[in-house]
PDB file of C-alpha atoms in Angstrom:
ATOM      1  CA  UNK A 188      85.003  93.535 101.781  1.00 56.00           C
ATOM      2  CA  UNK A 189      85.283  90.831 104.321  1.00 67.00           C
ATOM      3  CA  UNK A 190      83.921  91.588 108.008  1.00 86.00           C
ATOM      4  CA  UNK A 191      87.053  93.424 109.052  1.00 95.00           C
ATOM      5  CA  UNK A 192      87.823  95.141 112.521  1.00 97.00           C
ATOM      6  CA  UNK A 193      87.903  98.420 111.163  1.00 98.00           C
ATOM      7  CA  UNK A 194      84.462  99.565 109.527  1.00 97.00           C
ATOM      8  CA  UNK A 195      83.703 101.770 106.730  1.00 96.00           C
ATOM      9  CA  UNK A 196      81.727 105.048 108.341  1.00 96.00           C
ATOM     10  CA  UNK A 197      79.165 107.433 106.311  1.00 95.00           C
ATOM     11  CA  UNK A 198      80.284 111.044 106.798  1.00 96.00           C
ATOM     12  CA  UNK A 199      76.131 111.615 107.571  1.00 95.00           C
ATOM     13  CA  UNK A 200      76.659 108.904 110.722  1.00 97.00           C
ATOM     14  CA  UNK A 201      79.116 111.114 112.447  1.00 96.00           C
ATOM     15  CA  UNK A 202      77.040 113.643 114.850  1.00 91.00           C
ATOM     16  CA  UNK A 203      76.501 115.250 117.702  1.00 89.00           C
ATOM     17  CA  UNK A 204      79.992 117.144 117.823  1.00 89.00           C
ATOM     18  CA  UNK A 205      81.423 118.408 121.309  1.00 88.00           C
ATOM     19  CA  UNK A 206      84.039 120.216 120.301  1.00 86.00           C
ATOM     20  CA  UNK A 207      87.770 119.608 119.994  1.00 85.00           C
ATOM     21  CA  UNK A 208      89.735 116.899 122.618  1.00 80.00           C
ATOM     22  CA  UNK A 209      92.592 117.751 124.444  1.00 68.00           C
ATOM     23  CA  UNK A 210      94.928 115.223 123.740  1.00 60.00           C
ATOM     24  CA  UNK A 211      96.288 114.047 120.152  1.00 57.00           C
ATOM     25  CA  UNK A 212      99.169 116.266 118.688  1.00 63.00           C
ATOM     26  CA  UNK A 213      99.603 115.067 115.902  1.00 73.00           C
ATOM     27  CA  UNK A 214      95.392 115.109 114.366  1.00 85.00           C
ATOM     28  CA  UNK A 215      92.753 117.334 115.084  1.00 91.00           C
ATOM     29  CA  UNK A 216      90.653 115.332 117.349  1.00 94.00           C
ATOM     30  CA  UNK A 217      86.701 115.314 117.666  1.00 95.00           C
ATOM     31  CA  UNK A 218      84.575 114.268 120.277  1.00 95.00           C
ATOM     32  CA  UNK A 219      81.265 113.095 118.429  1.00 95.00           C
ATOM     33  CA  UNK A 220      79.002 110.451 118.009  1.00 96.00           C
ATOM     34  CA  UNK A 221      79.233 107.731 115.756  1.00 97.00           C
ATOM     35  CA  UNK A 222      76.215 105.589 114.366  1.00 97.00           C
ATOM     36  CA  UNK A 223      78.536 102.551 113.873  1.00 96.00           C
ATOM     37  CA  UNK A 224      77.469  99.566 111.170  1.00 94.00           C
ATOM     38  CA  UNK A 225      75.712  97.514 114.442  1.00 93.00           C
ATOM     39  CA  UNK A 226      72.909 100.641 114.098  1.00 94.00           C
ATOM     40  CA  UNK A 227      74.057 101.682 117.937  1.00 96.00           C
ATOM     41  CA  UNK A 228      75.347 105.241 118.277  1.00 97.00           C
ATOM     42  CA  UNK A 229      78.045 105.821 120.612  1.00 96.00           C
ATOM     43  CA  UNK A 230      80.360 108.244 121.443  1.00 97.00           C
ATOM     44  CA  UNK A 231      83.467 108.165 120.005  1.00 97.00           C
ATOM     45  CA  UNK A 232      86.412 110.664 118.546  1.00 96.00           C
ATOM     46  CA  UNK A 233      87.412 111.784 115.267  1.00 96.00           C
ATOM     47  CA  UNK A 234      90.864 112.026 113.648  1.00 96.00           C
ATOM     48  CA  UNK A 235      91.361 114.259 110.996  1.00 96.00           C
ATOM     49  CA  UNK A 236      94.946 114.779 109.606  1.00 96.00           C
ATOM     50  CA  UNK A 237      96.151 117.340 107.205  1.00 95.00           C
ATOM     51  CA  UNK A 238      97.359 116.302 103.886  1.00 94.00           C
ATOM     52  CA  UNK A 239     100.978 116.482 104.670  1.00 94.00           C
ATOM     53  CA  UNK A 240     100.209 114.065 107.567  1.00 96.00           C
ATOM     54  CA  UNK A 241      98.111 111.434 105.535  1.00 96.00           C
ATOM     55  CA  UNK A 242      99.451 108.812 106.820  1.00 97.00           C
ATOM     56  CA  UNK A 243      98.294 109.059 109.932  1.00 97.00           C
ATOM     57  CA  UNK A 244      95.436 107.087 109.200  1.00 98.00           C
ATOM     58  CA  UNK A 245      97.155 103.723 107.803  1.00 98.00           C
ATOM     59  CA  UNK A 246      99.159 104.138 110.992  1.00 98.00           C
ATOM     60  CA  UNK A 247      95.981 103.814 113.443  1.00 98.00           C
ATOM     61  CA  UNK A 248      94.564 101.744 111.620  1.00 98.00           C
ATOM     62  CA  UNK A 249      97.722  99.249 111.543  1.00 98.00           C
ATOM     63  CA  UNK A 250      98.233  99.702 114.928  1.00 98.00           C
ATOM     64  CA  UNK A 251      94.426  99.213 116.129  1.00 98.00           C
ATOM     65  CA  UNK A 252      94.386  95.799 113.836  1.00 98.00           C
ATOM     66  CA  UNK A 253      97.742  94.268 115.427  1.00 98.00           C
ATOM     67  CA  UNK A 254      96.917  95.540 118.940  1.00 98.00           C
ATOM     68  CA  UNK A 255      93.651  93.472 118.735  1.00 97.00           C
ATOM     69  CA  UNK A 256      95.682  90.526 117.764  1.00 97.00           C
ATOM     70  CA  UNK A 257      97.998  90.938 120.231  1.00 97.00           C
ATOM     71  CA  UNK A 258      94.756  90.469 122.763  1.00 96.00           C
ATOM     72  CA  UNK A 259      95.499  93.951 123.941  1.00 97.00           C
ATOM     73  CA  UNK A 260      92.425  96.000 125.431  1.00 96.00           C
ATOM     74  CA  UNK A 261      91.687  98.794 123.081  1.00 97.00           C
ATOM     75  CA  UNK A 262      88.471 100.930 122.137  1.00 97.00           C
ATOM     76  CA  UNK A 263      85.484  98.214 120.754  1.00 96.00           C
ATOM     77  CA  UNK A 264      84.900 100.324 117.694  1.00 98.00           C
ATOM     78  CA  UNK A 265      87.349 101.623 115.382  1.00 98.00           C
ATOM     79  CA  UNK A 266      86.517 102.996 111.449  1.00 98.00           C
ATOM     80  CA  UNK A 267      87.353 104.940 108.808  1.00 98.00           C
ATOM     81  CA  UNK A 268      85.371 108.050 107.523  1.00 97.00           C
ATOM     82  CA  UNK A 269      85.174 109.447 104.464  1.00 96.00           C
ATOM     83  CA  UNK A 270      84.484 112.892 105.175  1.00 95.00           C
ATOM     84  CA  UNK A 271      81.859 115.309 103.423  1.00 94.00           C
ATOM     85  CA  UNK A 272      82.366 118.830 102.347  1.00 92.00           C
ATOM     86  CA  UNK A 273      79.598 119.274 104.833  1.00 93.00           C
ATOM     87  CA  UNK A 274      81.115 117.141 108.062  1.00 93.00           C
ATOM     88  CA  UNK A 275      84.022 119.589 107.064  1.00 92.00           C
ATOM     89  CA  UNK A 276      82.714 122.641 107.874  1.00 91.00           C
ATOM     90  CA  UNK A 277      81.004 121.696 110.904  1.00 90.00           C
ATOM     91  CA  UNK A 278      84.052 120.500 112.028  1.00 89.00           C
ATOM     92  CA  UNK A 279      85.767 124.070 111.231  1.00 87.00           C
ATOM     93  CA  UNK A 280      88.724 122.799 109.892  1.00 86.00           C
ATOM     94  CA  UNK A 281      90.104 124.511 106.061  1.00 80.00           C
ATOM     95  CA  UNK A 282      88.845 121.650 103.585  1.00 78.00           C
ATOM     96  CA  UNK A 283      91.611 122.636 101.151  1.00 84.00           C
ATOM     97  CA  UNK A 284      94.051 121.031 103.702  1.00 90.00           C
ATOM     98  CA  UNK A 285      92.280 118.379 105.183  1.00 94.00           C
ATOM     99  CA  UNK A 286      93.115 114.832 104.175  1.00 96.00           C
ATOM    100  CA  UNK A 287      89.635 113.169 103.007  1.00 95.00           C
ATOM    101  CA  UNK A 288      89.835 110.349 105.183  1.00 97.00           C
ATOM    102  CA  UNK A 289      89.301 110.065 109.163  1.00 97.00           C
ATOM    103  CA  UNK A 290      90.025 107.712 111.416  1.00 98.00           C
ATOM    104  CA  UNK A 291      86.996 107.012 114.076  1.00 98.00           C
ATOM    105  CA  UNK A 292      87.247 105.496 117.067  1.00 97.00           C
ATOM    106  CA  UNK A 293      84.929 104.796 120.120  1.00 98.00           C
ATOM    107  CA  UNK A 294      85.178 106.020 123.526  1.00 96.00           C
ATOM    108  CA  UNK A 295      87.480 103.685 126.351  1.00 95.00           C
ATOM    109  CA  UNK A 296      87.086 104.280 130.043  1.00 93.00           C
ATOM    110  CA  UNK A 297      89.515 106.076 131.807  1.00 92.00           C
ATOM    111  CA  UNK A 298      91.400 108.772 131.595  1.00 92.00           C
ATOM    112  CA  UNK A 299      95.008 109.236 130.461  1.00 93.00           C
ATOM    113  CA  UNK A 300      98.371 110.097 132.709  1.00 93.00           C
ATOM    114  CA  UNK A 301      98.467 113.218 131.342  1.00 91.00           C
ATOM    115  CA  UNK A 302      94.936 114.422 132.668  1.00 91.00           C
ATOM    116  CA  UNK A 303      95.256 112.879 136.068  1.00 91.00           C
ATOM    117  CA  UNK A 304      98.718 114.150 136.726  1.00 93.00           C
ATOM    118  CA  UNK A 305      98.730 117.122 134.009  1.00 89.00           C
ATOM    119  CA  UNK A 306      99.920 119.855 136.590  1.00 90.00           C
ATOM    120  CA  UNK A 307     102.787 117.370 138.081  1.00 94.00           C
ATOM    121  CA  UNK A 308     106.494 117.611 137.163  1.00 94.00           C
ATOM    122  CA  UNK A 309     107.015 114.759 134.769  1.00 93.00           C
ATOM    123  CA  UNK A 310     108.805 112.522 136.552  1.00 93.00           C
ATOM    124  CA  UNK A 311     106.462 112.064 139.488  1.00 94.00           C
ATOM    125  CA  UNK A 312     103.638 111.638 136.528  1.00 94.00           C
ATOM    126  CA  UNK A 313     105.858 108.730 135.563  1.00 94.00           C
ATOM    127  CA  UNK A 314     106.177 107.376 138.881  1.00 94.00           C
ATOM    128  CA  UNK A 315     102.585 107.329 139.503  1.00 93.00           C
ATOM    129  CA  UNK A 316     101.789 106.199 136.094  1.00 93.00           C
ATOM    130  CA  UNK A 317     103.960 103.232 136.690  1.00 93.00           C
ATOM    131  CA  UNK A 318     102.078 102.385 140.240  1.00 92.00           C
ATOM    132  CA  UNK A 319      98.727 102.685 138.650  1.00 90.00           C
ATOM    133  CA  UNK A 320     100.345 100.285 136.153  1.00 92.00           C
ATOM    134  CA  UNK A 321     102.065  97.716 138.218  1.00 90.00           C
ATOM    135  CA  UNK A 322      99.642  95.378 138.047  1.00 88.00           C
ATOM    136  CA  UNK A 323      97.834  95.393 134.764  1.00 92.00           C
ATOM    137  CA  UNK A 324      98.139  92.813 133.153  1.00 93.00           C
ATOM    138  CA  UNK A 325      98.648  93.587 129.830  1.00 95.00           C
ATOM    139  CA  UNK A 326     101.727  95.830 130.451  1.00 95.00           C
ATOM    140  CA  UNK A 327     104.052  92.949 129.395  1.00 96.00           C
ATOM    141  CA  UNK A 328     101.917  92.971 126.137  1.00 97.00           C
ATOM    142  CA  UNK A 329     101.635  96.604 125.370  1.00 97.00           C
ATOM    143  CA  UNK A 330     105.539  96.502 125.927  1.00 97.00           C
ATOM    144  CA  UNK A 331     106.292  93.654 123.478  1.00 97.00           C
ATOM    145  CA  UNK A 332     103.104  95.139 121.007  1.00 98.00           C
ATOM    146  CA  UNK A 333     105.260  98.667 121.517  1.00 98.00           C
ATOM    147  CA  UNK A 334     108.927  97.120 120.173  1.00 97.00           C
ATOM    148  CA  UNK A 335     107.343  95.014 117.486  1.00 98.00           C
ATOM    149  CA  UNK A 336     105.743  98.359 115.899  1.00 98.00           C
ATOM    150  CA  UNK A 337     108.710 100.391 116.719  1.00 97.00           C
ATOM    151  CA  UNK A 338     105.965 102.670 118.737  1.00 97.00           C
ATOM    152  CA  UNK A 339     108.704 105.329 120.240  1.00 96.00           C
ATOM    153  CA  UNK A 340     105.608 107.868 121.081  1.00 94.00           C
ATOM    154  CA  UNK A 341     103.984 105.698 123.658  1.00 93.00           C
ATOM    155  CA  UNK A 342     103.905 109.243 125.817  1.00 91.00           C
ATOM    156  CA  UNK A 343     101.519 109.815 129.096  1.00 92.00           C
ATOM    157  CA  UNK A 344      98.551 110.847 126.393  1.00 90.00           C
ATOM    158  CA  UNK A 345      98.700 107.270 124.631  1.00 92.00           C
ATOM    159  CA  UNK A 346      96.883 104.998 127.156  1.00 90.00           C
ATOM    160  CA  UNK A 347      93.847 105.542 129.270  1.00 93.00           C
ATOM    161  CA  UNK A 348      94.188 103.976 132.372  1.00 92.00           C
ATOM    162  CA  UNK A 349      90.393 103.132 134.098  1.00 89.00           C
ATOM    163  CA  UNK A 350      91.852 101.273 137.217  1.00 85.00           C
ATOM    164  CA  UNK A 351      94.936 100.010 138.750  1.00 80.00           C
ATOM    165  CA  UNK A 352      94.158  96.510 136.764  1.00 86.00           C
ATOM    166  CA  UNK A 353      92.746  97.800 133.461  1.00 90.00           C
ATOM    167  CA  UNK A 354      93.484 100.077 130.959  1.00 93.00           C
ATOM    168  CA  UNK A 355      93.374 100.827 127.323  1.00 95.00           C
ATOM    169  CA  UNK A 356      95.912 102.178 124.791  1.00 95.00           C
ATOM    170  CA  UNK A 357      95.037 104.533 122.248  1.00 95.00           C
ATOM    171  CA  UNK A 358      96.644 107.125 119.390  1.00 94.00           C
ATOM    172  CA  UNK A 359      98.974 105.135 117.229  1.00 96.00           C
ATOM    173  CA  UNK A 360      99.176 107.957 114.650  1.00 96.00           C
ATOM    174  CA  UNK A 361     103.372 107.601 115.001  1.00 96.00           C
ATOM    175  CA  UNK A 362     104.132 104.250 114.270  1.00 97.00           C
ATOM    176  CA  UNK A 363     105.979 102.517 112.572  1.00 98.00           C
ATOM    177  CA  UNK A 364     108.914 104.780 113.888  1.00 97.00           C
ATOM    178  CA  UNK A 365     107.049 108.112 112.726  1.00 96.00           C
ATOM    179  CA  UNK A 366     104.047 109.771 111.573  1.00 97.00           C
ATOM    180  CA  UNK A 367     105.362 109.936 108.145  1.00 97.00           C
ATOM    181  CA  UNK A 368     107.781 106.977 107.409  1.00 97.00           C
ATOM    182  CA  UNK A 369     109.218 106.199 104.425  1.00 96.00           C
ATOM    183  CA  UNK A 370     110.569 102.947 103.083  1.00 94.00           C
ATOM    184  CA  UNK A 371     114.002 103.940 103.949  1.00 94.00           C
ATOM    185  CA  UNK A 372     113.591 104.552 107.474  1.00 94.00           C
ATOM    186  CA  UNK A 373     111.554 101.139 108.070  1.00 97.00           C
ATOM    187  CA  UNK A 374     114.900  99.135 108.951  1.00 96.00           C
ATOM    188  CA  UNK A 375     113.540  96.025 111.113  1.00 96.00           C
ATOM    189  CA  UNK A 376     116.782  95.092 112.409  1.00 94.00           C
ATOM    190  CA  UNK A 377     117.135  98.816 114.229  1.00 94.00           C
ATOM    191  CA  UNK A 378     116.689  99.407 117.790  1.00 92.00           C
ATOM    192  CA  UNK A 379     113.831 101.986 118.768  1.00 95.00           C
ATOM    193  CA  UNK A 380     113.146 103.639 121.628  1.00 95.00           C
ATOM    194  CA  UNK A 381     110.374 102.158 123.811  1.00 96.00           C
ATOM    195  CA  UNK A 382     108.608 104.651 126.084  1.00 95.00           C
ATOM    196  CA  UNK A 383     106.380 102.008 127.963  1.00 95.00           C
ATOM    197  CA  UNK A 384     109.796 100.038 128.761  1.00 95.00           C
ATOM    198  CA  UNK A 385     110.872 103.331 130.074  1.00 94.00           C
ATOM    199  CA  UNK A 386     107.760 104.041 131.953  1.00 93.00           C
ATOM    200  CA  UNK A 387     107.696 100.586 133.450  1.00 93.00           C
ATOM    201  CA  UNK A 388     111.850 100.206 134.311  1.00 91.00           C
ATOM    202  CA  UNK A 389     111.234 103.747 135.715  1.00 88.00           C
ATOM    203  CA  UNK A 390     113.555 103.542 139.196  1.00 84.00           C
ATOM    204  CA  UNK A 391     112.690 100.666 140.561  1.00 83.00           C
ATOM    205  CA  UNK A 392     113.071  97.807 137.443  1.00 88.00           C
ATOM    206  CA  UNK A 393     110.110  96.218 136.098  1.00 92.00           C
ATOM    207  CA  UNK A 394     107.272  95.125 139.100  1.00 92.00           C
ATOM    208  CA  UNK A 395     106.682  91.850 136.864  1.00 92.00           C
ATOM    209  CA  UNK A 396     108.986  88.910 135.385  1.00 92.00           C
ATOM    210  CA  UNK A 397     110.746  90.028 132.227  1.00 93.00           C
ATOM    211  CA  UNK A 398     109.633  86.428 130.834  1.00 94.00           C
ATOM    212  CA  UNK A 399     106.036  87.944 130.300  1.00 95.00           C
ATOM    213  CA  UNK A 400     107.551  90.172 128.028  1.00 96.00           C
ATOM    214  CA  UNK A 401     109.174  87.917 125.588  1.00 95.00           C
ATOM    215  CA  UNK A 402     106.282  85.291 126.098  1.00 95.00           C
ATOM    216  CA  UNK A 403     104.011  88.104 124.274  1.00 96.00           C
ATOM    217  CA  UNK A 404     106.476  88.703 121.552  1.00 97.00           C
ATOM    218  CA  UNK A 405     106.296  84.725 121.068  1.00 96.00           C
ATOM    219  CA  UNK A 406     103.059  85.284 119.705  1.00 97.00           C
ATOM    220  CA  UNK A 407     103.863  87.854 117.481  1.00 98.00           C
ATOM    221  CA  UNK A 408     103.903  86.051 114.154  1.00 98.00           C
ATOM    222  CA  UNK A 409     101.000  83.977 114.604  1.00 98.00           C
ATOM    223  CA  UNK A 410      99.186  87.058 115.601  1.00 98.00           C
ATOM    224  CA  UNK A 411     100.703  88.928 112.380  1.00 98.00           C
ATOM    225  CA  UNK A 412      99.637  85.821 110.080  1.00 98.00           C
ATOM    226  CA  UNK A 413      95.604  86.973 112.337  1.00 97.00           C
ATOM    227  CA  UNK A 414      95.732  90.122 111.132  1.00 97.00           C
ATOM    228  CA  UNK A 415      97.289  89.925 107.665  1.00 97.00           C
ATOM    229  CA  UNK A 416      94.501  89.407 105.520  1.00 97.00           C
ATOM    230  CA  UNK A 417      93.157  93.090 107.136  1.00 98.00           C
ATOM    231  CA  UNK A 418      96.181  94.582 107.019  1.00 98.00           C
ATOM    232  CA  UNK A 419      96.549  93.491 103.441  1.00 98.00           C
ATOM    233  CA  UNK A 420      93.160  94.968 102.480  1.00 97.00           C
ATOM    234  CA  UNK A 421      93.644  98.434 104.084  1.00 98.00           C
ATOM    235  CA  UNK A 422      97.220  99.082 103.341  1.00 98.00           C
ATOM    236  CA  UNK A 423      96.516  98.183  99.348  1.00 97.00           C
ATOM    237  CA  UNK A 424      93.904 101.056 100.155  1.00 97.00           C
ATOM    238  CA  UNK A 425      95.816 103.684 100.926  1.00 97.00           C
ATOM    239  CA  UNK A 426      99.449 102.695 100.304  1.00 97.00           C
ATOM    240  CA  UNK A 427      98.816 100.532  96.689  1.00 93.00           C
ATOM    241  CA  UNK A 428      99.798 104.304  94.960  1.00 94.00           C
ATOM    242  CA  UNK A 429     103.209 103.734  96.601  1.00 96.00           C
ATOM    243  CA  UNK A 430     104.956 100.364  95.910  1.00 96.00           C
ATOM    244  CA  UNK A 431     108.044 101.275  97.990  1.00 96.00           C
ATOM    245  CA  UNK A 432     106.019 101.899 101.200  1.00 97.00           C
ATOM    246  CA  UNK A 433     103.725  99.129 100.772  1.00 97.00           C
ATOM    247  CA  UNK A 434     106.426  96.645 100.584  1.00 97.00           C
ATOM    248  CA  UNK A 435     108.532  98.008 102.780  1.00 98.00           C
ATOM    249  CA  UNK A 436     105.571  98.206 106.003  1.00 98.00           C
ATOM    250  CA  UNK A 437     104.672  94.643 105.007  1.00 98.00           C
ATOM    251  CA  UNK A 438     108.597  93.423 105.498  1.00 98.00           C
ATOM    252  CA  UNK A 439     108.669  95.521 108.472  1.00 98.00           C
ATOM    253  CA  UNK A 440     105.995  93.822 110.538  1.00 98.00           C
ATOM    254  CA  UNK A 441     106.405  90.456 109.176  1.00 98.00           C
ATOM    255  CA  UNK A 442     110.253  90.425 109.576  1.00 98.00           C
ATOM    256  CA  UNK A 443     109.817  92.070 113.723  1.00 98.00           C
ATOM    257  CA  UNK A 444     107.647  89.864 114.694  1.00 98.00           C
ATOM    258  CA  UNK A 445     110.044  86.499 113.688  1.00 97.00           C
ATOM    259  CA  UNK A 446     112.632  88.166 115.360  1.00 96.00           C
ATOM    260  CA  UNK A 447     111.157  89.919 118.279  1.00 96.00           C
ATOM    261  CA  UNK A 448     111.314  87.068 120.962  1.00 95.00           C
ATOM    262  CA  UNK A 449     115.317  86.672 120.438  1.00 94.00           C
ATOM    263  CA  UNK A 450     115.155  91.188 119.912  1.00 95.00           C
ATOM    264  CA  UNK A 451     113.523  91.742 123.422  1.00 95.00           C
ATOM    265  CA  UNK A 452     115.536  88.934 125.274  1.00 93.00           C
ATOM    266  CA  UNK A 453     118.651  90.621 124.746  1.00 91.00           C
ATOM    267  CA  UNK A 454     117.446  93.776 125.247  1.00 88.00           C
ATOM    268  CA  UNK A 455     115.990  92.907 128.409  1.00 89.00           C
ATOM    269  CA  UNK A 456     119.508  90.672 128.965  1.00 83.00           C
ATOM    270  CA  UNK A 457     121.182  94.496 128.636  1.00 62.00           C
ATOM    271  CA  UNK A 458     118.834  96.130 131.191  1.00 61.00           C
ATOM    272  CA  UNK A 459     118.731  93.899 134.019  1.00 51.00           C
ATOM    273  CA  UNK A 460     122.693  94.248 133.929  1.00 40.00           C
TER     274      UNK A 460
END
């Protein structure tokens, strides 16, 4: 294995646990701490999906590994755990249901829309969130990044926002398109939904030139070609038992990100008007 992004994590290095996190729908989440390859231990989080939800983990894994070539800021340390019959039950979770890989992840700073502004009506969350926002920098990027992986769950839980110029995006458990795509529904020419679009456009148009947006989907296949030999290696992992989804995620990517320069101009053609 070469010296990937994403790490391979010993059940008996995840410790420490705090309990259950608030956020993540879609996973039981773990505050813990990780003893990551470098020998430093940090805290970090814990995904664990159910069975029926497996692929949860090729999904946060794919989008950690394209959101680092994309240049986006994300958590240093991402992994994968294979989990123990013992880091099972300290976890509390039924081990007859539990799919026997986790994804790991260390701890950003910030916190996300949804616990700043979790007892406002939405809309005003989404008016503040898009303040806060306004001028970060990589809000062009995490828009292009969202359309390329037809992200439509970028909701107020998905990005932790440490100041009004950084943040970090996080939980990529639903893309492409959903949790639990299938070959058929992977059709790159589609249009998706894209929440951060939304969240950005939100009343008063985008606070930043549209041209940053398409510049970042410019870079899209040289940053797919970046990540490819990675992606290869992890989604022969867990997909190679399914021919149909492992071709199909590969033409996905490679296909959106040729045509997403040309996608997002006219979409962005369609909104100004």
């Amino acid at each position: 294995m070469q010296n990937y992004v994403i790490k391979l994590i010993g059940a008996d290095d995840v410790c420490s646990l705090r309990g259950r996190a608030q956020d993540g729908a879609m996973a039981e989440t773990f505050a813990c701490d990780i003893r990551w390859p470098d020998g430093e231990q940090r805290r970090s989080y814990l995904k664990c999906f159910t069975n029926d939800r497996y692929l949860g983990v090729v999904n946060e894994i794919t989008g950690y590994v394209i959101a680092r070539a994309c240049y986006l800021p994300i958590p240093e340390h991402a992994g994968v755990v294979e989990l123990s019959d013992t880091l099972i039950d300290s976890l509390g979770i039924a081990s007859n249901d539990v799919y026997p890989y986790a994804f790991a992840i260390s701890e950003a700073p910030g916190s996300s829309p949804n616990s700043r502004f979790e007892n406002l009506p939405i809309e005003i969350a989404v008016r503040l969130t898009r303040q806060l926002l306004s001028g970060w920098h990589g809000a062009p990027r995490l828009i292009a990044f969202d359309d390329w992986a037809a992200n439509e769950d970028r909701n107020l839980g998905n990005f932790l926002i440490k100041d009004e110029k950084n943040a970090f995006i996080i939980d990529h458990s639903n893309l492409p398109v959903r949790l639990m795509w299938t070959d058929q529904c992977l059709d790159p020419s589609a249009s998706y939904q894209n929440q951060m679009m939304a969240i950005m456009h939100h009343e008063h148009g985008l606070p930043f030139d549209s041209a940053f947006i398409t510049r970042a989907a410019k870079s899209h296949p040289d940053a797919f070609a970046f990540a490819k030999s990675e992606l290869d290696y992890w989604w022969g992992a867990f997909l190679g038992p399914d021919p149909a989804r492992l071709s199909s995620i590969d033409n996905f990517f490679h296909t959106r990100a040729t045509q997403g320069e040309a996608r997002l101009s006219q979409a962005l053609n369609l909104l100004a008007v």
